[in-house]
CSV table of C-alpha atoms and ligand atoms in Angstrom, one decimal:
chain,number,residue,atom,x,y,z
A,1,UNK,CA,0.0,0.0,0.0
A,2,UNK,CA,3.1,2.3,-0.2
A,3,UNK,CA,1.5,4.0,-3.5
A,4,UNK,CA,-1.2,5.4,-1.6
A,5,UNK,CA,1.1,7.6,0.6
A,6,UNK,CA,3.2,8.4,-2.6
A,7,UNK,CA,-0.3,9.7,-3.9
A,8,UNK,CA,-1.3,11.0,-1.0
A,9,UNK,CA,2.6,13.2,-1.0
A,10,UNK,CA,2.4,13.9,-4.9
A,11,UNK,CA,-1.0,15.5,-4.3
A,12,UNK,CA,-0.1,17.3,-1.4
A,13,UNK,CA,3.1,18.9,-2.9
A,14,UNK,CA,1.5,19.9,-6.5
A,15,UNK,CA,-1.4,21.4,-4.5
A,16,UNK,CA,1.1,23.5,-2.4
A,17,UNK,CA,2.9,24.3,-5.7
A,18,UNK,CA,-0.4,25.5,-7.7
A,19,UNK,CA,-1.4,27.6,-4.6
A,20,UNK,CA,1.8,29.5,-4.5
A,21,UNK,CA,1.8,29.8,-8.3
A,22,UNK,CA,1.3,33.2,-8.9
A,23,UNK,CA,1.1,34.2,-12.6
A,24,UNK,CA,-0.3,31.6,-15.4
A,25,UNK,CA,3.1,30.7,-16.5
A,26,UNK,CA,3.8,29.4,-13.1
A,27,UNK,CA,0.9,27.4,-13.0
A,28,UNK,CA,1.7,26.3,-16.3
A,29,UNK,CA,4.9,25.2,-15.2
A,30,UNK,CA,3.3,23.5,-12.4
A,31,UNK,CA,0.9,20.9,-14.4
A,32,UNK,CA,3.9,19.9,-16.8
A,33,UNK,CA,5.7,19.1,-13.5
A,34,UNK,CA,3.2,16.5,-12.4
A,35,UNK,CA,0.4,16.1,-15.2
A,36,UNK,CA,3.0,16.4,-18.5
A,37,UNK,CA,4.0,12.9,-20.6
A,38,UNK,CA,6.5,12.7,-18.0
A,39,UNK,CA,5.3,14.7,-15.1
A,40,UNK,CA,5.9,12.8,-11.7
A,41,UNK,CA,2.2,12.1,-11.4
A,42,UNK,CA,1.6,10.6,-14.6
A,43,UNK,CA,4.9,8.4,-14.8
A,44,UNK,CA,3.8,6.9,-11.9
A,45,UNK,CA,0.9,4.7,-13.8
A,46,UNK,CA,4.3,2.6,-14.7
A,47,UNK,CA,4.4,1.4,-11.4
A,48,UNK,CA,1.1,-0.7,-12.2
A,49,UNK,CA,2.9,-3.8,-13.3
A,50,UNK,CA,4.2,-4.1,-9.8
A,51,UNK,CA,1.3,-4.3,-7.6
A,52,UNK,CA,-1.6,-7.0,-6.7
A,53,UNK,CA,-4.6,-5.4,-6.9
A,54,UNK,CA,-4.3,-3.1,-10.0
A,55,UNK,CA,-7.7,-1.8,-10.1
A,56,UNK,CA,-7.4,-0.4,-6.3
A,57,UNK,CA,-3.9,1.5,-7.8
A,58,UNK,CA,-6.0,2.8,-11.2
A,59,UNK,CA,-8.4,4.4,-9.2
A,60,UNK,CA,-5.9,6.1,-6.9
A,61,UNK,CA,-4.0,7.4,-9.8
A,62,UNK,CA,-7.1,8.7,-11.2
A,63,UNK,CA,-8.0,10.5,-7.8
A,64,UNK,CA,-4.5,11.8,-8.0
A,65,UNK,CA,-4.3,12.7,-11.3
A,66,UNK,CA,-8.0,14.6,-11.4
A,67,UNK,CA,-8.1,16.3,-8.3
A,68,UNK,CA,-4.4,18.2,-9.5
A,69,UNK,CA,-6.2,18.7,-12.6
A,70,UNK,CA,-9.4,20.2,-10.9
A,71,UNK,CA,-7.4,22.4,-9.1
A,72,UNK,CA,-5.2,23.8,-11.6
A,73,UNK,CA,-8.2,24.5,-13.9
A,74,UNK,CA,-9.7,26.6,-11.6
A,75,UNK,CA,-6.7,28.2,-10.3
A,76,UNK,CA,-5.9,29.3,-14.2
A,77,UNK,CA,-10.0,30.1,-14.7
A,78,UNK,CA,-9.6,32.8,-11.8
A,79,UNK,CA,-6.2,34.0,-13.7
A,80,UNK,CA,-7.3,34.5,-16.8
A,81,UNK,CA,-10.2,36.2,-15.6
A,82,UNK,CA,-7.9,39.0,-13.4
A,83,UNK,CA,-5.9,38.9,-17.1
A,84,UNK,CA,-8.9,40.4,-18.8
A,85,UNK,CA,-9.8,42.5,-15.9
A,86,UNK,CA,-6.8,44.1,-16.4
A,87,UNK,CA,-6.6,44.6,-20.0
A,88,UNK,CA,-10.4,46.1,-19.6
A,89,UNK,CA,-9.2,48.6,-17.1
A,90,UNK,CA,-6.4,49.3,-19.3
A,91,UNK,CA,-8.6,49.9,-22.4
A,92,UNK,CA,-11.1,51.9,-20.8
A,93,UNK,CA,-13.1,54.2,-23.2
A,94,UNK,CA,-13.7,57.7,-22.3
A,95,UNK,CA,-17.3,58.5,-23.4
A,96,UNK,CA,-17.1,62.0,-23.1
A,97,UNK,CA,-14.4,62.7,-25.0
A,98,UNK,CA,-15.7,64.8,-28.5
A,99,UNK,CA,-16.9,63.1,-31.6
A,100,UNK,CA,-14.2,63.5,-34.9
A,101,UNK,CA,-15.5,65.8,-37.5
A,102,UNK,CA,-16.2,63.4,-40.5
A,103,UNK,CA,-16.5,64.9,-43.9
A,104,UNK,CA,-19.4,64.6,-45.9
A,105,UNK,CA,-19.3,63.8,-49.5
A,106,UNK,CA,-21.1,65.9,-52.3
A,107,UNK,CA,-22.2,64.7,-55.7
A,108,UNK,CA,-20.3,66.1,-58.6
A,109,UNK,CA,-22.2,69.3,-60.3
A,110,UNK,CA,-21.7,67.8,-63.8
A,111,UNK,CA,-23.2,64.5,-62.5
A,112,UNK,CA,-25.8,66.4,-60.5
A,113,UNK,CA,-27.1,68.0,-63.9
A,114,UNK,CA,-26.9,64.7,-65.5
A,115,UNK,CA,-29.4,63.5,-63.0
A,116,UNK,CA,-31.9,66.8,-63.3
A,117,UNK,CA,-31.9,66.1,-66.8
A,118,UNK,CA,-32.4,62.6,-67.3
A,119,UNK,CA,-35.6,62.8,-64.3
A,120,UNK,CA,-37.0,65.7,-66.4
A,121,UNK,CA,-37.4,63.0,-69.6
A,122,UNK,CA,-37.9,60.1,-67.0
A,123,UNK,CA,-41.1,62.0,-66.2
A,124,UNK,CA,-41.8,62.2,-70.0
A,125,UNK,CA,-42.0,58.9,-70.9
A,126,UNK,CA,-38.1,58.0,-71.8
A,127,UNK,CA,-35.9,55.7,-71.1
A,128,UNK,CA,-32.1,56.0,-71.0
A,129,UNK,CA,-29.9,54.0,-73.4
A,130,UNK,CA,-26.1,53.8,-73.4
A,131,UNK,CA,-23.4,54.0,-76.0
A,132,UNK,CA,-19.7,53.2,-76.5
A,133,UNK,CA,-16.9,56.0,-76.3
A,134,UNK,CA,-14.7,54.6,-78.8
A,135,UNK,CA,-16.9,54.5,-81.5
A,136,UNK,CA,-16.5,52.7,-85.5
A,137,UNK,CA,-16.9,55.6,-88.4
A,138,UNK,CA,-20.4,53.5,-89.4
A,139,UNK,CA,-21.9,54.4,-86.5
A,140,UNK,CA,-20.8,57.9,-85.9
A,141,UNK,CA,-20.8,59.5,-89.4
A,142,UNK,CA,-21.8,56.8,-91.8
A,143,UNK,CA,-25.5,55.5,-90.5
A,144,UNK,CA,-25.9,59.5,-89.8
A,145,UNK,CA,-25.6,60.5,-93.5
A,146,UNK,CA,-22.0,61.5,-93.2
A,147,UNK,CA,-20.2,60.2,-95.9
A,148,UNK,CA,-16.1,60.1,-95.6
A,149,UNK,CA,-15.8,62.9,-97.9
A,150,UNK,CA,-18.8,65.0,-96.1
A,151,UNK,CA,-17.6,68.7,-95.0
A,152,UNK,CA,-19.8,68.0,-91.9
A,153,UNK,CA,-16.7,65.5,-90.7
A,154,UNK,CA,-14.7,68.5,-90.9
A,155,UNK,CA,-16.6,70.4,-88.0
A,156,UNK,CA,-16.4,67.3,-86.2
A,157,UNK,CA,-12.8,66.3,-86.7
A,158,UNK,CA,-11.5,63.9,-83.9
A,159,UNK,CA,-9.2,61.5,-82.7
A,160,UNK,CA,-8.9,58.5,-84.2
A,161,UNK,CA,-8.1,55.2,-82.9
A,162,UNK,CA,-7.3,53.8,-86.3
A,163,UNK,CA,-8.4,54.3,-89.7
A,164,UNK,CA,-12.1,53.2,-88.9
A,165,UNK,CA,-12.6,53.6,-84.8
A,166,UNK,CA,-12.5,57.2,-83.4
A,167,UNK,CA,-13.7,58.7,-80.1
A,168,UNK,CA,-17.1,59.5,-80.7
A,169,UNK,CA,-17.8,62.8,-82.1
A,170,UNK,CA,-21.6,63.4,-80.2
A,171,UNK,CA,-24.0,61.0,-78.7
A,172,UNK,CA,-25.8,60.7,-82.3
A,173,UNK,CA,-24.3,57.1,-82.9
A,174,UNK,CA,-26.6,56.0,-79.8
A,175,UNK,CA,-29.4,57.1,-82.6
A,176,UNK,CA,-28.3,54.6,-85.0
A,177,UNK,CA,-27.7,51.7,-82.8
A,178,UNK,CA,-30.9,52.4,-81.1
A,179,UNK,CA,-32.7,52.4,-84.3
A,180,UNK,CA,-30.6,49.2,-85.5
A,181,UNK,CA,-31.7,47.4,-82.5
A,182,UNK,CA,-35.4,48.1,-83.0
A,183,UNK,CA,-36.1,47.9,-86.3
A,184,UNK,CA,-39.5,49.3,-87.3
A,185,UNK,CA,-40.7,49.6,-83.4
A,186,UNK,CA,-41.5,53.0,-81.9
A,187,UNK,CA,-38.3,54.2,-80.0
A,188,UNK,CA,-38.3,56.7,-76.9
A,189,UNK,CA,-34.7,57.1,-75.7
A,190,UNK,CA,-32.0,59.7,-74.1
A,191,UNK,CA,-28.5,59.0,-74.0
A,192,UNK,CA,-26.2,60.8,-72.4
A,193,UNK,CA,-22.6,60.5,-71.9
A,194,UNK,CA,-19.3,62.1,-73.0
A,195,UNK,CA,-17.6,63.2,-76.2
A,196,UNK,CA,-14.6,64.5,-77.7
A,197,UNK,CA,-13.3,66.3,-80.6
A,198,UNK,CA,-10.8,68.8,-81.4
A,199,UNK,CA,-12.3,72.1,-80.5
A,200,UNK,CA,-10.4,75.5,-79.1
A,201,UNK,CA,-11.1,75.3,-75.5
A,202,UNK,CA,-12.5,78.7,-74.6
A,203,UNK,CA,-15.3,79.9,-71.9
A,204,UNK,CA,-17.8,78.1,-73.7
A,205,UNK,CA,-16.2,75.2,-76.4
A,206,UNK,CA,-13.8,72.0,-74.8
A,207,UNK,CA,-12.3,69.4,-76.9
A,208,UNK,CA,-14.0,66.9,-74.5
A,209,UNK,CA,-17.6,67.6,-73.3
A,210,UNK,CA,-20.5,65.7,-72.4
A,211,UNK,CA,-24.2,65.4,-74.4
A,212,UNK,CA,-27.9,64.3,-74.3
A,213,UNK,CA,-29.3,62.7,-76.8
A,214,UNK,CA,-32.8,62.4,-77.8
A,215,UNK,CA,-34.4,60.1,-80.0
A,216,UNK,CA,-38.2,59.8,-80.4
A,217,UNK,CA,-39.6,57.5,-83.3
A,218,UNK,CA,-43.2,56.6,-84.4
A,219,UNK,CA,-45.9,56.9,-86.3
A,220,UNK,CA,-47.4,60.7,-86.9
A,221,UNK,CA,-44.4,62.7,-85.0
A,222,UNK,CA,-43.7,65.9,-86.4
A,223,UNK,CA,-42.1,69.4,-85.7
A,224,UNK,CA,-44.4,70.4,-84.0
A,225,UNK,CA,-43.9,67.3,-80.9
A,226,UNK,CA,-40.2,68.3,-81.2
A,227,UNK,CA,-40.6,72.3,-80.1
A,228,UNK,CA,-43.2,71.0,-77.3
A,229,UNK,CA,-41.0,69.2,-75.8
A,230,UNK,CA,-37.9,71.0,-76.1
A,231,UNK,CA,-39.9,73.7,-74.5
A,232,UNK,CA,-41.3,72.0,-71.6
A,233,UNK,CA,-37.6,70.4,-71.1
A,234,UNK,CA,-36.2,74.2,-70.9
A,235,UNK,CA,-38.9,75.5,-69.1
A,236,UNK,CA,-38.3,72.3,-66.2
A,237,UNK,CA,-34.9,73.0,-66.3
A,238,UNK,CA,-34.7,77.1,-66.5
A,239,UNK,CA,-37.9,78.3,-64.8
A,240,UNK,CA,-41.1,79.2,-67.0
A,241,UNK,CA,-39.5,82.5,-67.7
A,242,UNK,CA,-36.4,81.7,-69.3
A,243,UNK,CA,-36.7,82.4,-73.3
A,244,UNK,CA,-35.7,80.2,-75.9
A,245,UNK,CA,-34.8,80.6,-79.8
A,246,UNK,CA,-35.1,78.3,-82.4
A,247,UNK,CA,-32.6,79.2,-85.1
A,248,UNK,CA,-33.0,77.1,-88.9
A,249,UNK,CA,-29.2,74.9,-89.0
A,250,UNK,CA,-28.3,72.3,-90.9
A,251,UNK,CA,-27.3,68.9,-89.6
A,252,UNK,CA,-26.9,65.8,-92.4
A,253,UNK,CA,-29.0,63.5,-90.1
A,254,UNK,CA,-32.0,65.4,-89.7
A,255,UNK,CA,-34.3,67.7,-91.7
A,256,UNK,CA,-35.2,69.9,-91.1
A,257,UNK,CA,-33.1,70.9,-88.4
A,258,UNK,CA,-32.7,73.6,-85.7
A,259,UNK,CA,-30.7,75.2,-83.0
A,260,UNK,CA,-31.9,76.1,-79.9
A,261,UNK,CA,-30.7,79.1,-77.2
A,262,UNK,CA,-31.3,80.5,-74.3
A,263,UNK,CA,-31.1,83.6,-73.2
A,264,UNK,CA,-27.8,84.1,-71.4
A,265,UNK,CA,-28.3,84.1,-67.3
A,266,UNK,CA,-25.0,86.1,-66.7
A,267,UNK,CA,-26.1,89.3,-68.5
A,268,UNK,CA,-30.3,88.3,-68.7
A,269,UNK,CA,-29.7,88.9,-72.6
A,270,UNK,CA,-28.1,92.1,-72.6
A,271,UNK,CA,-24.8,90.8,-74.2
A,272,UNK,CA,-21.3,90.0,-72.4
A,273,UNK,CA,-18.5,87.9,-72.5
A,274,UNK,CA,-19.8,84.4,-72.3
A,275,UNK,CA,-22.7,84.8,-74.7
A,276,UNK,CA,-19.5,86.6,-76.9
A,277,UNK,CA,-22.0,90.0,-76.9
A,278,UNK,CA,-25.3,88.4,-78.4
A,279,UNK,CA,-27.4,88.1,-75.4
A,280,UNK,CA,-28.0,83.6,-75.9
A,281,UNK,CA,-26.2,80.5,-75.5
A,282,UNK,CA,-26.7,77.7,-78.1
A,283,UNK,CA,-27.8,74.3,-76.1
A,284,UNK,CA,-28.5,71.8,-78.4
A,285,UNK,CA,-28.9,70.7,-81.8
A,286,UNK,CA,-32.2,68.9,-82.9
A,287,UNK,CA,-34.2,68.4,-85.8
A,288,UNK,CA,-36.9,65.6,-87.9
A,289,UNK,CA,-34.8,62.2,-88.0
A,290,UNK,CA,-34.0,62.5,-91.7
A,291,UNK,CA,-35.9,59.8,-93.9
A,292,UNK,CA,-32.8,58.5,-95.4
A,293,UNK,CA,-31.0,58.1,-92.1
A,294,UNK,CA,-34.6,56.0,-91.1
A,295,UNK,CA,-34.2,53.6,-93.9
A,296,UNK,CA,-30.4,53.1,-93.9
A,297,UNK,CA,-31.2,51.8,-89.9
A,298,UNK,CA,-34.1,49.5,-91.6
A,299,UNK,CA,-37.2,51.7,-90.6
A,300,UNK,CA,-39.8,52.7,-93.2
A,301,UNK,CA,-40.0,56.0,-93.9
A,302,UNK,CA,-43.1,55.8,-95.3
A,303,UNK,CA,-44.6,54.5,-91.5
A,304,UNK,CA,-42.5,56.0,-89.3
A,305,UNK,CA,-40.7,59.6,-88.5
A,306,UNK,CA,-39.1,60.7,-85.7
A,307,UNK,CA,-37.1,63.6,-84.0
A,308,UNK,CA,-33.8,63.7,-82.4
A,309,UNK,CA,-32.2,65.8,-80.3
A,310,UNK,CA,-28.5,66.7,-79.0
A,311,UNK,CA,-28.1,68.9,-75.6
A,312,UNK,CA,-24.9,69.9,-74.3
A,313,UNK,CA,-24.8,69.0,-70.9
A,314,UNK,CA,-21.8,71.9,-69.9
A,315,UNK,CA,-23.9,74.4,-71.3
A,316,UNK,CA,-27.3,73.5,-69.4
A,317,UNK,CA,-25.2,73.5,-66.1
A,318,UNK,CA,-23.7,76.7,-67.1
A,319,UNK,CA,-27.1,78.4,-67.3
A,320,UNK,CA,-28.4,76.6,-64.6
A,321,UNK,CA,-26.1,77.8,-62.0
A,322,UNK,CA,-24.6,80.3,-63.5
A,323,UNK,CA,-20.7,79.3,-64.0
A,324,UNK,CA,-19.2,81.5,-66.2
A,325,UNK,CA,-16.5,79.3,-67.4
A,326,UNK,CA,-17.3,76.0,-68.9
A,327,UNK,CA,-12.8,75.1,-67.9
A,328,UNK,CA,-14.2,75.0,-64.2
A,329,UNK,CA,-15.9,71.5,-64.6
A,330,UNK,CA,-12.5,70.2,-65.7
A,331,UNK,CA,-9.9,72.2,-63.1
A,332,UNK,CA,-11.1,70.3,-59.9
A,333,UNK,CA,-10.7,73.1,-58.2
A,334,UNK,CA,-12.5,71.9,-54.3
A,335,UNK,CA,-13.6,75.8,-53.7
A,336,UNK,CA,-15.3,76.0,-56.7
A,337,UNK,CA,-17.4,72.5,-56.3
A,338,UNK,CA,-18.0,73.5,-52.9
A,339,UNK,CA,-19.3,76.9,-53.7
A,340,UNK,CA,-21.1,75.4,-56.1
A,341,UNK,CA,-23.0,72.4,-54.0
A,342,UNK,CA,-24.2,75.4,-51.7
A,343,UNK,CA,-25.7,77.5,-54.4
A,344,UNK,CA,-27.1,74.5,-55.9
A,345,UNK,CA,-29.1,74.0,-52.6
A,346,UNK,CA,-30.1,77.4,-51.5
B,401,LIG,C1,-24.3,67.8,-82.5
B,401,LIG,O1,-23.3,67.4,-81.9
B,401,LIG,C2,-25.4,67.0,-83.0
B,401,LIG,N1,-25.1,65.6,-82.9
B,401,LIG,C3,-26.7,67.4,-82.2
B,401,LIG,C4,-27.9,66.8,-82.8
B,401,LIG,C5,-28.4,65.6,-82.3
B,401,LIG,C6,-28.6,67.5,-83.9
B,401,LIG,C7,-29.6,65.1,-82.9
B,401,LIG,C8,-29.7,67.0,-84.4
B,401,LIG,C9,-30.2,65.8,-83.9
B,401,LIG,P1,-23.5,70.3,-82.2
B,401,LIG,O2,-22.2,70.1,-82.7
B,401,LIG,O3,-24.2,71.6,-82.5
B,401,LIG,O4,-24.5,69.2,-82.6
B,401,LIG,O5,-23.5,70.1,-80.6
B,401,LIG,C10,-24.6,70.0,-79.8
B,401,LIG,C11,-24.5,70.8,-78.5
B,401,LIG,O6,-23.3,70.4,-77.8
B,401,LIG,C12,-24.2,72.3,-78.7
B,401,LIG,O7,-25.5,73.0,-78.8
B,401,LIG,C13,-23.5,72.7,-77.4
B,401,LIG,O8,-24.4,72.9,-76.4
B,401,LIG,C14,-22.7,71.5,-77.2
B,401,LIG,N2,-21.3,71.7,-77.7
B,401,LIG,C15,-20.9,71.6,-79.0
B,401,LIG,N3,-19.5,71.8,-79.0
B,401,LIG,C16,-19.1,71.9,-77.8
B,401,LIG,C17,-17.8,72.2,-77.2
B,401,LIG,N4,-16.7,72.2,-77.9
B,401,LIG,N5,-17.8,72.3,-75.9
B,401,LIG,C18,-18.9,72.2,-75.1
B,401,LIG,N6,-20.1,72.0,-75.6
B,401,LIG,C19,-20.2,71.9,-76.9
């Protein structure tokens, strides 16, 4: 029975040893002493093969070997908890310290118009189609009635990706896709998105800009649908005061086809700088979808007709909110935008 009292000693010295432990590591230390592979507690299951009644010495070795275990466990339960007291105390948060400033995002202007614009057709019945920027001659001048040796590709000159892809010129290819993809169905669209060709860059004119396009196709539409709804477009977007002029132009896809102004918000029509003295802005370009244009894009001329449209988008924020300098939507200057977002809201 000598194994009992080496038990009883083993127990009695690890328990002495976990009590004095005073950090986990000690404690640690403590149960690979007695409990590890070869701890002194656990090596001394080897001494089975020696005695009578093995069963009797199991259970002593289990008694021995748990009640360490029990111990330890909730010795290193209470230390761990003190651990995380501590690190609490240490991280303490001090509520009444000052919120940070955070700052608030705005949406760009030039997007901003984009968005007035496109719910003011929205509420007319359109929907809004997109195009691709790099654009193939057919589309941009070809389907359009612009032939390669037109004069009309000279206003629009451009740069070219190769000999037959170019960045498009205006939103106007959207017209002929559109009307490729719907062949002889009524069409309600606006497009808008940017553009690019080589233009002086003045108050008013830059090589890259940004335009609407309008494309409405049916039976019956005339002229007079086109100035109705140009009107009610300006008058949404300007105020039911603001004047508008219809000047006769000329564009190879439509006929007949017209130029619309507005009557310049910096000098209210009296003439300065931006309007270059003559008291209106040109906006857009629109006209009736010329027949031949309807019937190289596989619609009947005889059934349908149509009008299009082409707004600059610059130029309607320019009136809008009054920037006097179409260069400040390109300059990124954060005054200006802010400024800007303020006077949009007041
Ligand atoms: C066109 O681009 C035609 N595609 C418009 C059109 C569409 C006509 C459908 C008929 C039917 P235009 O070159 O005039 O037309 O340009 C249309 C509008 O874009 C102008 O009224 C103007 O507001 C704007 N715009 C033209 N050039 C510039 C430029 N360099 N910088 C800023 N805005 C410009």
């Amino acid at each position: 029975m000598d194994y009992i009292k080496e038990f009883e000693e083993l127990l009695s010295n690890s328990t002495k040893e976990a009590n004095e432990a005073s950090t986990l590591e000690e404690l640690a230390n403590v149960r690979i002493k007695y409990l590890s592979k070869k701890g002194l507690i656990s090596v001394m299951i080897n001494k089975i093969r020696e005695v009578e009644d093995k069963k009797a010495f199991g259970e002593a070795f289990k008694n021995c070997k748990d009640s360490l275990e029990a111990i330890l466990n909730s010795k290193q339960e209470v230390f761990q908890k003190a651990k995380i007291n501590e690190e609490l105390l240490k991280e303490k948060i001090d509520i009444t310290l000052n919120g940070r400033d955070f700052h608030e995002g705005n949406i760009n202007p030039f997007f901003k118009i984009i968005r007035e614009i496109e719910d003011i057709f929205i509420g007319m019945g359109y929907t809004i189609e997109d195009g691709p920027e790099v654009e193939k001659d057919h589309y941009n001048f070809e389907l359009l009635n612009i032939p390669s040796d037109h004069p009309a590709r000279d206003m629009q000159d451009s740069f070219y990706i190769d000999e037959t892809t170019l960045l498009r010129t205006h939103t106007s290819p959207v017209q002929a896709r559109v009307m490729e993809k719907n062949q002889n169905k009524p069409v309600k669209i606006i497009c808008p998105g940017k553009v690019f060709r080589r233009d002086d860059d003045d108050m008013t004119h830059s090589h890259q800009f940004a335009q609407v396009e309008g494309l409405v196709i049916d039976k019956n539409i005339n002229m007079g649908n086109l100035k109705a709804t140009l009107e009610l477009f300006v008058k949404k977007m300007f105020g039911e005061k603001r004047e508008i002029r219809l000047r006769s132009s000329y564009f190879p896809f439509t006929e007949p086809s017209v130029e619309v102004d507005i009557s310049c918000m910096n000098c209210n029509g009296k003439g300065c700088s931006m309007c270059k003295g003559t008291g209106w802005i040109e906006i857009l370009g629109a006209g009736m979808v010329n027949p031949k244009v309807l019937e190289m894009s596989g619609y009947d001329s005889n059934v349908y007709s149509g009008f299009a449209f082409g707004i600059g988008i610059e130029r309607v924020a320019m009136l809008r909110y009054g920037i006097d300098d179409i260069r400040r939507f390109y300059q990124n200057d954060i005054r200006f935008l802010n400024s800007f977002v303020k006077k949009v809201e007041d």
